C-alpha atoms as a PDB file:
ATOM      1  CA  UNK A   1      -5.430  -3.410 -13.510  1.00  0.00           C
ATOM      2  CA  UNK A   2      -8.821  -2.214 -16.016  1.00  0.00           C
ATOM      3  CA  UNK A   3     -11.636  -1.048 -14.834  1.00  0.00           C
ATOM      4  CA  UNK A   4     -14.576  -3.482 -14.410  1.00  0.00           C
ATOM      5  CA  UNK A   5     -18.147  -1.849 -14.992  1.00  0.00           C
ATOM      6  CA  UNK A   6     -21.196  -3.791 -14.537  1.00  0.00           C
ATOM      7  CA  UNK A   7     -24.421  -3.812 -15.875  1.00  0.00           C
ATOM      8  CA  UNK A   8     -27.398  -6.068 -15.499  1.00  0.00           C
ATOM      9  CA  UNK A   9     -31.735  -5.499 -15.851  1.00  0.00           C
ATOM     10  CA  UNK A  10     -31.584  -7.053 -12.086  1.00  0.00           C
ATOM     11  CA  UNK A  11     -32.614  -3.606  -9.765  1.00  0.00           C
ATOM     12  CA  UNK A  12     -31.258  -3.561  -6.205  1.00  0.00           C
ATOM     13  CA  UNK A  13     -34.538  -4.401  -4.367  1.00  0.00           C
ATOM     14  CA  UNK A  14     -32.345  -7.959  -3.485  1.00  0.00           C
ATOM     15  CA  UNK A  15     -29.192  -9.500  -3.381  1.00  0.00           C
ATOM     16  CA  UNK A  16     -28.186  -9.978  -6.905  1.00  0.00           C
ATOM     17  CA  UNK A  17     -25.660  -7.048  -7.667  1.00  0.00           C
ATOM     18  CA  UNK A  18     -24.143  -7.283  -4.259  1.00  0.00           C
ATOM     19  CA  UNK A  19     -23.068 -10.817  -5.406  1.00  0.00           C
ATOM     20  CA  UNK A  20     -21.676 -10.145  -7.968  1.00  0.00           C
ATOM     21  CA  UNK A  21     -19.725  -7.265  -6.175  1.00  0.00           C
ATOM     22  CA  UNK A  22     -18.433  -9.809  -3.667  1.00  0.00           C
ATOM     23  CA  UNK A  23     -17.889 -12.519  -6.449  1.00  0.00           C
ATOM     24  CA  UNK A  24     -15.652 -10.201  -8.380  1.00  0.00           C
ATOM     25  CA  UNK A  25     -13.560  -8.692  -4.993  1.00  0.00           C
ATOM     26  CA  UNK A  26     -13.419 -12.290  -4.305  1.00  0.00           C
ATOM     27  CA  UNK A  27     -10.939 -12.367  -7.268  1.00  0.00           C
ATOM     28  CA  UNK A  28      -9.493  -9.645  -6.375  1.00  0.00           C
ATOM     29  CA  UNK A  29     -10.332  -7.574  -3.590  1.00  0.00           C
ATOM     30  CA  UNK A  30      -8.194  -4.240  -5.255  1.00  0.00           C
ATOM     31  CA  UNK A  31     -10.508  -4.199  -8.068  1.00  0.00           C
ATOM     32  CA  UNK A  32     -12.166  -1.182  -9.183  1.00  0.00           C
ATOM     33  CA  UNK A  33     -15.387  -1.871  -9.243  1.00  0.00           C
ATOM     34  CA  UNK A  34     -18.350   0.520 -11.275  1.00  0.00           C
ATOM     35  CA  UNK A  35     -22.172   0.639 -12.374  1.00  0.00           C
ATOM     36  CA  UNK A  36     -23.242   1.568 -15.587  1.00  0.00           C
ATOM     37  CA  UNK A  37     -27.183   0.466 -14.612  1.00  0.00           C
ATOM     38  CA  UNK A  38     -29.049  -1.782 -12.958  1.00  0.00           C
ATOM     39  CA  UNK A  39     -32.221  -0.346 -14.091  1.00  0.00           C
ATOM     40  CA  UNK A  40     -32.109  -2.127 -17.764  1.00  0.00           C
ATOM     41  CA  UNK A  41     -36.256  -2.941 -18.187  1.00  0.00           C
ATOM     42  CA  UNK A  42     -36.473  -7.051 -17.271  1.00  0.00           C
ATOM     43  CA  UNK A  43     -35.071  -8.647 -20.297  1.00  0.00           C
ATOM     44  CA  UNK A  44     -35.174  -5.790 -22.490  1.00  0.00           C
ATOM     45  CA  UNK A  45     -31.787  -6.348 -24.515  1.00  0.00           C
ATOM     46  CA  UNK A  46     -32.036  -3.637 -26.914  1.00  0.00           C
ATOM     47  CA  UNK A  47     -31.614  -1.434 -24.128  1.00  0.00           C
ATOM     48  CA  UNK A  48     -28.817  -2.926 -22.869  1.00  0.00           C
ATOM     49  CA  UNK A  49     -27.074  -2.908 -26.336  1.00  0.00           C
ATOM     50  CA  UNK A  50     -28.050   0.522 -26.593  1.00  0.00           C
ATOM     51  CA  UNK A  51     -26.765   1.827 -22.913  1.00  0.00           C
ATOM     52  CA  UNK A  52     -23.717  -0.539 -23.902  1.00  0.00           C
ATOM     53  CA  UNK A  53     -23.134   1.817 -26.933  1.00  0.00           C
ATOM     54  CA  UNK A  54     -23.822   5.138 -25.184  1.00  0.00           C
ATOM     55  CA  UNK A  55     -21.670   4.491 -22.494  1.00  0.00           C
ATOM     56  CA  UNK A  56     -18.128   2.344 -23.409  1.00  0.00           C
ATOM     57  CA  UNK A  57     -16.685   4.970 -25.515  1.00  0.00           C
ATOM     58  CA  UNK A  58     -16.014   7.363 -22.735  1.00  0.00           C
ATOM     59  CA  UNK A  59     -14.077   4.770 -20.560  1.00  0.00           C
ATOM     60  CA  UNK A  60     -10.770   4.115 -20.704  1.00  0.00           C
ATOM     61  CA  UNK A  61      -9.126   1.976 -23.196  1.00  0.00           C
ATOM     62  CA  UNK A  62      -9.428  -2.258 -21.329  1.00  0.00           C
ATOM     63  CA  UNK A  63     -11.946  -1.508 -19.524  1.00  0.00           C
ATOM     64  CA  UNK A  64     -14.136  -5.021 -18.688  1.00  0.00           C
ATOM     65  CA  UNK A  65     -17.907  -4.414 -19.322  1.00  0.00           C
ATOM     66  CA  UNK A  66     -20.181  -6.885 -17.686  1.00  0.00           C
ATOM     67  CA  UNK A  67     -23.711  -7.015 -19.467  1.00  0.00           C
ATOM     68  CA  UNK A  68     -26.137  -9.246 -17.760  1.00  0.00           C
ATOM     69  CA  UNK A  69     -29.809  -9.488 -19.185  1.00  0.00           C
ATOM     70  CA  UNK A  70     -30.264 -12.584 -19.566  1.00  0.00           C
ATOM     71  CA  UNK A  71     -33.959 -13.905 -20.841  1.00  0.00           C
ATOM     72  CA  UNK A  72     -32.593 -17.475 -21.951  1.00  0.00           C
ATOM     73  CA  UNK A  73     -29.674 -18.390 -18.717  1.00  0.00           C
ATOM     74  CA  UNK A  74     -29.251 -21.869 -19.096  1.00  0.00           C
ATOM     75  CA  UNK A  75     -30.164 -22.753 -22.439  1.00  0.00           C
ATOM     76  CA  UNK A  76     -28.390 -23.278 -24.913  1.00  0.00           C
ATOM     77  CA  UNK A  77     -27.369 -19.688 -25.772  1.00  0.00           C
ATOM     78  CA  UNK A  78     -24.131 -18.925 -25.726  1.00  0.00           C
ATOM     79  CA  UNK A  79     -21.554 -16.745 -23.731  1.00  0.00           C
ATOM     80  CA  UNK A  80     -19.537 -14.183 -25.128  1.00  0.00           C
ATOM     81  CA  UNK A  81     -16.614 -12.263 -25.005  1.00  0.00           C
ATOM     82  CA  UNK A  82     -15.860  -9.175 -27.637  1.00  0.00           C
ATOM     83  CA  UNK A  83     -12.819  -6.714 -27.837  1.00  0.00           C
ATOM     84  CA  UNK A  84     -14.309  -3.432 -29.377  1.00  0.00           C
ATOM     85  CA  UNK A  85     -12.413  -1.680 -31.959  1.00  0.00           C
ATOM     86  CA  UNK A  86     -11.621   1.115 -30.142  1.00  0.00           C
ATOM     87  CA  UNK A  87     -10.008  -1.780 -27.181  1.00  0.00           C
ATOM     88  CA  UNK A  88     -13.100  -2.150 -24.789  1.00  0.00           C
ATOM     89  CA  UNK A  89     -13.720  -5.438 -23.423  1.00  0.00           C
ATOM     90  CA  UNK A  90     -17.514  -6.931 -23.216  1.00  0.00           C
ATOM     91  CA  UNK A  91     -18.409 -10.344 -21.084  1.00  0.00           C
ATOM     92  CA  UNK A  92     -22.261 -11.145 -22.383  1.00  0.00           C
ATOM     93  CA  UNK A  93     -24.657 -13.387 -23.265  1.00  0.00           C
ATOM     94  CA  UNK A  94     -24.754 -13.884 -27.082  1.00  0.00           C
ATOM     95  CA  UNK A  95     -28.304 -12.595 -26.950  1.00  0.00           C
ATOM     96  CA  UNK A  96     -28.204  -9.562 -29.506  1.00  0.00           C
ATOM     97  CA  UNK A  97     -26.451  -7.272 -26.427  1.00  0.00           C
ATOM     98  CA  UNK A  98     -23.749  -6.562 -28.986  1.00  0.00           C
ATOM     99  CA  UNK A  99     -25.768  -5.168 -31.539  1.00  0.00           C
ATOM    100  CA  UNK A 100     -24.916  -1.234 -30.926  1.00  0.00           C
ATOM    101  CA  UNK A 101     -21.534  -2.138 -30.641  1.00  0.00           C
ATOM    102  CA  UNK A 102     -21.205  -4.428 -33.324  1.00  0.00           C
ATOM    103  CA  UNK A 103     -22.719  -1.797 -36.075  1.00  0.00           C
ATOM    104  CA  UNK A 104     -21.387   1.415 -34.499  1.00  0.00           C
ATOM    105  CA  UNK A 105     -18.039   1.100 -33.317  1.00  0.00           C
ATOM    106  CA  UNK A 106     -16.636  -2.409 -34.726  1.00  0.00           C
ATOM    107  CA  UNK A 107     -15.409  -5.538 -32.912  1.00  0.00           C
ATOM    108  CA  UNK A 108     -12.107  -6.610 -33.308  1.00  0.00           C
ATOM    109  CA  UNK A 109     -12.089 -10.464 -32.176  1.00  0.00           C
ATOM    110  CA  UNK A 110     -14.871 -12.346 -30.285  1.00  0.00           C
ATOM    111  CA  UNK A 111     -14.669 -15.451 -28.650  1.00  0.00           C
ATOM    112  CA  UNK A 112     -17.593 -18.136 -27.048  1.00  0.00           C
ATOM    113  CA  UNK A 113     -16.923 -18.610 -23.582  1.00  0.00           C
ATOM    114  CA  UNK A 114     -16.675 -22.060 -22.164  1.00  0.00           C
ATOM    115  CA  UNK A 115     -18.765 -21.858 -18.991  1.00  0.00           C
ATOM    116  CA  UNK A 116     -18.106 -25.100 -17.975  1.00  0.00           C
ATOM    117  CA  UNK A 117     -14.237 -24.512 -17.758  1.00  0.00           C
ATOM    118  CA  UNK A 118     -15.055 -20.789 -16.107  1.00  0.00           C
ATOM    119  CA  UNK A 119     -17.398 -21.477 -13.861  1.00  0.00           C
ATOM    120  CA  UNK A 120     -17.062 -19.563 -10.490  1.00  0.00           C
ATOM    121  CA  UNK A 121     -15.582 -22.958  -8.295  1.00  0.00           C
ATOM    122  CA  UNK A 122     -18.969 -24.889  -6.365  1.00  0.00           C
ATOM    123  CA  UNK A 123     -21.129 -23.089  -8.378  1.00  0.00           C
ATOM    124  CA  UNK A 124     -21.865 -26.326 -11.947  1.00  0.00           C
ATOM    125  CA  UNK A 125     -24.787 -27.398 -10.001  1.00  0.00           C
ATOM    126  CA  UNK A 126     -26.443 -23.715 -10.579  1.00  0.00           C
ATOM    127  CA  UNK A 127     -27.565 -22.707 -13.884  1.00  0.00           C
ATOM    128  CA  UNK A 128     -30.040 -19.578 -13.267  1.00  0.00           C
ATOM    129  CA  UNK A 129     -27.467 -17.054 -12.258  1.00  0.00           C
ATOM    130  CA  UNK A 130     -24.867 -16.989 -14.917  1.00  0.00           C
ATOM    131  CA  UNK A 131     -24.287 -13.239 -13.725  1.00  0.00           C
ATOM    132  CA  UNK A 132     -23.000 -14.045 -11.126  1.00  0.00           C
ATOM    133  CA  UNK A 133     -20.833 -16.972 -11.571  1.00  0.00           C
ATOM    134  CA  UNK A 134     -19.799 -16.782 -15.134  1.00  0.00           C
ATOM    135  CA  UNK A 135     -19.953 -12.817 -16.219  1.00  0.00           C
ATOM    136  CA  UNK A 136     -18.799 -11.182 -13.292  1.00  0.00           C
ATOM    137  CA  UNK A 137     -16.638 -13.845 -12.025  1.00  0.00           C
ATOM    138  CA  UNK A 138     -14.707 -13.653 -15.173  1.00  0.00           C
ATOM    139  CA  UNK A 139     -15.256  -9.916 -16.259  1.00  0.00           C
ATOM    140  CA  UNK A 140     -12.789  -9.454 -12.673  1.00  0.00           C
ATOM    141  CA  UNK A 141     -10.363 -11.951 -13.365  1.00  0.00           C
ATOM    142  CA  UNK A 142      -9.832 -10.596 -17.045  1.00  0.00           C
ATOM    143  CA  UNK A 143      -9.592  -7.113 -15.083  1.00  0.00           C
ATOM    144  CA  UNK A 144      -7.263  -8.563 -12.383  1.00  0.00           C
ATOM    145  CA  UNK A 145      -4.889  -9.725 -15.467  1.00  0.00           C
ATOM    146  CA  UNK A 146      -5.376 -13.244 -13.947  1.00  0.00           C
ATOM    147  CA  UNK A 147      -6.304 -14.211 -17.460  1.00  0.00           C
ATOM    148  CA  UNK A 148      -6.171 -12.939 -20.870  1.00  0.00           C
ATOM    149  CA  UNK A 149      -8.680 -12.976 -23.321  1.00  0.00           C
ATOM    150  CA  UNK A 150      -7.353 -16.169 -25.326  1.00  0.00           C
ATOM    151  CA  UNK A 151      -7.499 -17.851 -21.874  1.00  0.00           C
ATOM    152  CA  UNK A 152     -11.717 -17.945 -21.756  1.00  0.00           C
ATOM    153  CA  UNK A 153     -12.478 -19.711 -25.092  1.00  0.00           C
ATOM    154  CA  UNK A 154     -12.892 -20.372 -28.733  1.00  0.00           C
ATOM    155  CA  UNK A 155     -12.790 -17.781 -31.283  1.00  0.00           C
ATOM    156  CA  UNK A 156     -15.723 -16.689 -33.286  1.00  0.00           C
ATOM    157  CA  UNK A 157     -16.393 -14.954 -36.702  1.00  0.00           C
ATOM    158  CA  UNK A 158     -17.475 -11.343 -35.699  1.00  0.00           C
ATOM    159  CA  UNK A 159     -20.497 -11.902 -38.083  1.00  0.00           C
ATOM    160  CA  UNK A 160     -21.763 -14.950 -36.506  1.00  0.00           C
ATOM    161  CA  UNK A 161     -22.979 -12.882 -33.350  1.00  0.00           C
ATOM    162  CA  UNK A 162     -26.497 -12.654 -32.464  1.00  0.00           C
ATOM    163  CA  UNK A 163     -27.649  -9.216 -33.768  1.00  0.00           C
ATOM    164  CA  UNK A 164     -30.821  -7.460 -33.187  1.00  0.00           C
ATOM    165  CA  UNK A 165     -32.708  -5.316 -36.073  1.00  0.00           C
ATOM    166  CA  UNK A 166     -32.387  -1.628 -35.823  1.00  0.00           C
ATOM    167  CA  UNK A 167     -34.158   0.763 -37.761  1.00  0.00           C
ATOM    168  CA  UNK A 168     -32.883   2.328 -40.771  1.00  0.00           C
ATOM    169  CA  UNK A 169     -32.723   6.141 -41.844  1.00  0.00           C
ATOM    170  CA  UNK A 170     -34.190   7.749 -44.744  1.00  0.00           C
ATOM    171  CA  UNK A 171     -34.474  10.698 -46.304  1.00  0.00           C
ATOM    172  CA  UNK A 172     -36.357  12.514 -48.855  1.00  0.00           C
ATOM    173  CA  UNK A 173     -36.972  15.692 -50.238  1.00  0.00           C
ATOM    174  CA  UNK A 174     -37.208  18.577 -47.456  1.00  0.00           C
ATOM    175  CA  UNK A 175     -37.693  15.661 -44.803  1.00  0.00           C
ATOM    176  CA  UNK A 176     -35.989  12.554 -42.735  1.00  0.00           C
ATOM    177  CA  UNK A 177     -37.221   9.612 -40.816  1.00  0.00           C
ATOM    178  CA  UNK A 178     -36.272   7.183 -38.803  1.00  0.00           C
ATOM    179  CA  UNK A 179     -37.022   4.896 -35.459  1.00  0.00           C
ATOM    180  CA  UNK A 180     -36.715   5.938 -31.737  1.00  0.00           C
ATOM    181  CA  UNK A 181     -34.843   3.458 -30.192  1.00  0.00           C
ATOM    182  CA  UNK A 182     -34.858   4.937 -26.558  1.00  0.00           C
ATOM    183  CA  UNK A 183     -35.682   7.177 -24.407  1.00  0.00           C
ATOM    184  CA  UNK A 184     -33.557  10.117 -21.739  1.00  0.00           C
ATOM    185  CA  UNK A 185     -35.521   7.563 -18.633  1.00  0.00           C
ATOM    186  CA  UNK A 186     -35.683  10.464 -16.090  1.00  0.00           C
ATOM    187  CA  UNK A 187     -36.546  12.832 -18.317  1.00  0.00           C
ATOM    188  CA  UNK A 188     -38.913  11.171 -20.971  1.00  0.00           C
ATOM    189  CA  UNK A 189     -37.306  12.560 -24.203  1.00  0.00           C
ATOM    190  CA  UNK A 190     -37.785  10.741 -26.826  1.00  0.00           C
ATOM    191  CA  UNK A 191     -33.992   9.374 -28.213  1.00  0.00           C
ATOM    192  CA  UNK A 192     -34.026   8.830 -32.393  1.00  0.00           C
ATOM    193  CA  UNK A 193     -31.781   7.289 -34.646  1.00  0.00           C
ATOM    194  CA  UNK A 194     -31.207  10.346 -36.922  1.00  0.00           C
ATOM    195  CA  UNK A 195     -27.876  11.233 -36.647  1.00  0.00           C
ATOM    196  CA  UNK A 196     -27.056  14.830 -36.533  1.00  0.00           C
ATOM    197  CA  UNK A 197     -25.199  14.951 -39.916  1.00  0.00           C
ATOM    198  CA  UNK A 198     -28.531  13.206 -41.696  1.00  0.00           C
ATOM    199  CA  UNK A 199     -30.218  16.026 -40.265  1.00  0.00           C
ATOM    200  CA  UNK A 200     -28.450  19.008 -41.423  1.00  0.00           C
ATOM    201  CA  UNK A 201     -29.332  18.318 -44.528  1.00  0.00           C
ATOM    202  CA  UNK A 202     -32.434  19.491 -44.452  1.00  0.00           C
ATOM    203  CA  UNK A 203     -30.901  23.063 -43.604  1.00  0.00           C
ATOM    204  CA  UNK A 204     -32.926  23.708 -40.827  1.00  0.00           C
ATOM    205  CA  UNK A 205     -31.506  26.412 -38.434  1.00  0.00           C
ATOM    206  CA  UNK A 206     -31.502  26.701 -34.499  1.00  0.00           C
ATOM    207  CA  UNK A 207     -35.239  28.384 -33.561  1.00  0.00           C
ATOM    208  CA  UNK A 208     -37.092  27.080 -36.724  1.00  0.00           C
ATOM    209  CA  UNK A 209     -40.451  25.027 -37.042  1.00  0.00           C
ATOM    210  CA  UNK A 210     -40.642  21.633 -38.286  1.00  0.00           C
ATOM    211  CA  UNK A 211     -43.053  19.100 -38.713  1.00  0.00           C
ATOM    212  CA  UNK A 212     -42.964  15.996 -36.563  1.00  0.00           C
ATOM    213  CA  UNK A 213     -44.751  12.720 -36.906  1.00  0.00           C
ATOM    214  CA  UNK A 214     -45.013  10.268 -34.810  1.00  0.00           C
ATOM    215  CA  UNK A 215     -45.991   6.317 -36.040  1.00  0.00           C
ATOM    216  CA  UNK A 216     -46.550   3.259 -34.174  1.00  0.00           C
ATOM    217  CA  UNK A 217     -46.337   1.068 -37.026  1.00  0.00           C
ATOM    218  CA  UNK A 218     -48.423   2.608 -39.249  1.00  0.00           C
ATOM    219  CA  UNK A 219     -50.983   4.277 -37.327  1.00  0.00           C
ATOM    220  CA  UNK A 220     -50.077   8.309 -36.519  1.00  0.00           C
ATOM    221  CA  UNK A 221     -49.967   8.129 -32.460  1.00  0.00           C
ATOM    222  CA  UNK A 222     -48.847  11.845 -32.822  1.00  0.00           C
ATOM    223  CA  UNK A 223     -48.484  15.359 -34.838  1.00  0.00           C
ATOM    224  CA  UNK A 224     -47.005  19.009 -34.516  1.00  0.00           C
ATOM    225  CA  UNK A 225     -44.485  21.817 -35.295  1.00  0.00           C
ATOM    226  CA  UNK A 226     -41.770  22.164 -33.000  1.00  0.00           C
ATOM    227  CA  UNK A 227     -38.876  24.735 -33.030  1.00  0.00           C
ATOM    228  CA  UNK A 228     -35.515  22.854 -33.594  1.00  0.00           C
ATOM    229  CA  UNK A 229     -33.554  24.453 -30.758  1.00  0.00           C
ATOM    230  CA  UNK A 230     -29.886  24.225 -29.108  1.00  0.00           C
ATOM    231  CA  UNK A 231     -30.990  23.949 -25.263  1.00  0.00           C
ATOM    232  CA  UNK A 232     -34.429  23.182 -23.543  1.00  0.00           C
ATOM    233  CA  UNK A 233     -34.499  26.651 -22.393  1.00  0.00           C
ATOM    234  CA  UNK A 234     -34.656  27.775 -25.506  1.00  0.00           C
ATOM    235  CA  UNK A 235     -39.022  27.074 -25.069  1.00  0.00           C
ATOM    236  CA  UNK A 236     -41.238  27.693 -22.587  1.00  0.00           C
ATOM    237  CA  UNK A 237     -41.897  25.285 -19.707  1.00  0.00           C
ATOM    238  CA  UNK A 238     -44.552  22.609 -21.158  1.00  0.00           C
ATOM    239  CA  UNK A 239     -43.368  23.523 -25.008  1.00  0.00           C
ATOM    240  CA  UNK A 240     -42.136  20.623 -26.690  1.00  0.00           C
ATOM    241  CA  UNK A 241     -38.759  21.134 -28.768  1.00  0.00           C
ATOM    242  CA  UNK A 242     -36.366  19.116 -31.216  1.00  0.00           C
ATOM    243  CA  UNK A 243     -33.102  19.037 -30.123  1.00  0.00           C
ATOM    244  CA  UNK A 244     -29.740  16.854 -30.310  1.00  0.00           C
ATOM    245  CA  UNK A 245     -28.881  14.828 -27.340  1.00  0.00           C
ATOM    246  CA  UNK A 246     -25.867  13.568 -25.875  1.00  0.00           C
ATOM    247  CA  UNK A 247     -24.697  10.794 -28.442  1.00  0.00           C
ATOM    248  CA  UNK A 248     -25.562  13.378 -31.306  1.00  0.00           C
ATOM    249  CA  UNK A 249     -28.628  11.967 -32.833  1.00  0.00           C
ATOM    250  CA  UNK A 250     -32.071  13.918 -32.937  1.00  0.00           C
ATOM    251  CA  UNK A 251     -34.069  14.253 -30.039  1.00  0.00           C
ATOM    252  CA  UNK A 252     -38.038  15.256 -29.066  1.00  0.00           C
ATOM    253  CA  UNK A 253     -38.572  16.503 -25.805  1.00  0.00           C
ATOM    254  CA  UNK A 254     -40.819  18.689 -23.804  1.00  0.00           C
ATOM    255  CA  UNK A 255     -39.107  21.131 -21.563  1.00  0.00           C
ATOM    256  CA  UNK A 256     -39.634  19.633 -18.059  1.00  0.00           C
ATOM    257  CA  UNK A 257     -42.186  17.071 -18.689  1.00  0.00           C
ATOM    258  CA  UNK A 258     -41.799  13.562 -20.130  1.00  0.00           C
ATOM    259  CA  UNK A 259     -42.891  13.274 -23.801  1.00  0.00           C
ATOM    260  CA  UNK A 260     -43.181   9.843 -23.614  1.00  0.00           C
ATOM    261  CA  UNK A 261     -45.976   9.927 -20.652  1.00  0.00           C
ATOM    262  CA  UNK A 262     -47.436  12.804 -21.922  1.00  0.00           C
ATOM    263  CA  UNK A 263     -48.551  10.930 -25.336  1.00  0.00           C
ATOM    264  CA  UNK A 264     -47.760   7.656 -24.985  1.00  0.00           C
ATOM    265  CA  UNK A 265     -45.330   7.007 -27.216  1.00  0.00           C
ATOM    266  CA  UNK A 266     -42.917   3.905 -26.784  1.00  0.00           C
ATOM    267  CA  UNK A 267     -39.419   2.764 -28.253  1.00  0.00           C
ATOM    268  CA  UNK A 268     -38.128   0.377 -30.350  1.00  0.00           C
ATOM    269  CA  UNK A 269     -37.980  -0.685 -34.537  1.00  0.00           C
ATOM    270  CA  UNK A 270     -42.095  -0.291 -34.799  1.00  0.00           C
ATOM    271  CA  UNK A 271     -42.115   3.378 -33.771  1.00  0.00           C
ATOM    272  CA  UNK A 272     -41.479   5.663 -36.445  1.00  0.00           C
ATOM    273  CA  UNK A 273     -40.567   9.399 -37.117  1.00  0.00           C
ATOM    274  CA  UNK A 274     -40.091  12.049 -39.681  1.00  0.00           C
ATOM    275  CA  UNK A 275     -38.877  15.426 -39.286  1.00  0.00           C
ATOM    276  CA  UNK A 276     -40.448  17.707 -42.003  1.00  0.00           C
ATOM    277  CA  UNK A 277     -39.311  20.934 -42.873  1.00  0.00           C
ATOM    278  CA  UNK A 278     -41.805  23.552 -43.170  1.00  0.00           C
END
C-alpha cells in the first residue's frame, strides 16, 4: 500500500480536509494518510506546483500526491493524473499545478481523469468540491491498489498539460539574474530560481560582498551588498545575507527577520534579481 499525501489552499478553519481524510479512510481505513500543506495562498497554483516540486522527491517511490487548488472546479477544466519520472504519482486539476514537475523532474505518462466514471458514489449532483470527491477519493483508492493508473482514464501527450510560465536565468559578465518564485513562509527569505551551479560561476566565495537588485518589473523596489555566506549565523542578527536554501537555488534572507515584510518584496515571474559581483 503507497503513501497518500495531500495537499490543498483550503486551511483548517472548517471541515474541508477532515473530509477528505474520512473520504479517503472510507476506501480504506489502513491507509496512510499525510499533509504536505494546507496553507497554499487561495488559488495561488504556482505555489502549489512549486511546494509540489520541493517536496515529492524525498518520498518514497508510488507515493499518491493529492493537489487541490482549484480556482475553476466545475468548469470545464480538466482532471489529471501524472506518473513522475522518478515514479511519483500526482491526482490534480489540469490547472498549471504540474508545471515544477513537468520542467524539473519529467513525467512519464499522464492521463485525463473521467470524473463522471470516478466520482465518489451520491456525490454527481455536487460540482464545487472536486477535492473531496474526485482527488482524494481516488488519490486513496490508487494508494489502496483498488485501481491502477490505466483504470482512471484516457491518456494524454505529456506536452498537452497546462503549464505555467516560469522565469528564465541569465547570466552575464561578473553577474546573474533571475525571478523569485517563492518565499521560506515562516521565515520570509526570499526563494530564487538561480540554481547553485549558475551561481558558481561567478566565483564568488563563502563571506564575500555582492551586489543585489531587486525589480518589480522594471522599477528597482530594492538595492545592497550582502556577504554570500554558508549559514545565517554567519551575520549579525538584522544583517541580511545570500545564501543557498534547501532545494539548492540562491537565497536572500535577513538573519531572523522576514525580508519579504521588511521591504516589501513579493514572488512570482514579474519580480526580478541579479546577483553582481563586486
Amino acid at each position: 500500500m503507497a503513501k497518500l499525501v495531500l495537499q490543498t489552499d483550503f486551511g483548517l478553519v472548517d471541515g474541508a480536509v477532515a473530509a477528505m481524510y474520512g473520504v479517503a479512510y472510507g476506501v480504506d481505513d489502513k491507509l496512510s494518510i499525510h499533509d504536505l500543506t494546507h496553507e497554499i495562498p487561495p488559488y495561488d497554483i504556482f505555489a502549489a506546483s512549486y511546494r509540489l516540486y520541493q517536496t515529492t522527491k524525498y518520498w518514497p517511490a508510488g507515493t499518491v500526491f493529492v493537489s487541490v487548488v482549484d480556482p475553476g472546479v466545475g468548469s470545464d477544466r480538466r482532471s489529471i493524473i501524472a506518473e513522475t519520472a522518478d515514479h511519483h504519482f500526482v491526482i490534480t486539476p489540469d490547472n498549471g499545478t504540474l508545471t515544477h514537475l513537468a520542467k524539473f523532474v519529467g513525467l512519464k505518462r499522464v492521463s485525463v481523469i473521467d470524473e463522471a466514471a470516478h466520482a465518489l458514489p451520491g456525490s454527481q449532483e455536487s460540482h464545487t468540491f472536486h477535492g473531496r470527491d474526485i482527488y482524494a477519493y481516488n488519490g486513496a483508492k490508487l494508494a489502496s491498489g483498488q485501481i491502477t493508473f490505466e483504470d482512471l482514464g484516457t491518456p494524454l501527450a505529456a506536452d498537452q498539460i497546462v503549464m505555467l510560465p516560469l522565469g528564465e536565468v541569465t547570466q552575464q559578465e561578473g553577474q546573474i539574474a533571475g525571478t523569485i518564485d517563492i518565499l521560506d513562509i515562516r521565515f520570509g527569505s526570499l526563494w530564487t530560481n538561480i540554481p547553485l551551479d549558475a551561481f558558481k560561476k561567478l566565483g564568488v566565495a563563502p563571506g564575500e560582498l555582492v551586489q543585489v537588485s531587486i525589480y518589480y518589473r522594471d522599477q528597482m523596489r530594492y538595492q545592497n551588498q550582502m556577504p554570500f555566506t554558508r549559514t545565517f549565523a554567519a551575520v549579525r542578527v538584522g544583517e541580511p545575507l545570500v545564501y543557498v536554501n534547501s532545494l539548492l537555488n540562491l537565497g536572500v534572507a535577513i538573519n531572523q527577520d522576514s525580508f519579504s515584510k521588511l521591504y516589501h518584496i513579493g514572488t512570482g515571474v514579474d519580480w526580478h534579481i541579479t546577483v553582481k559581483r563586486l
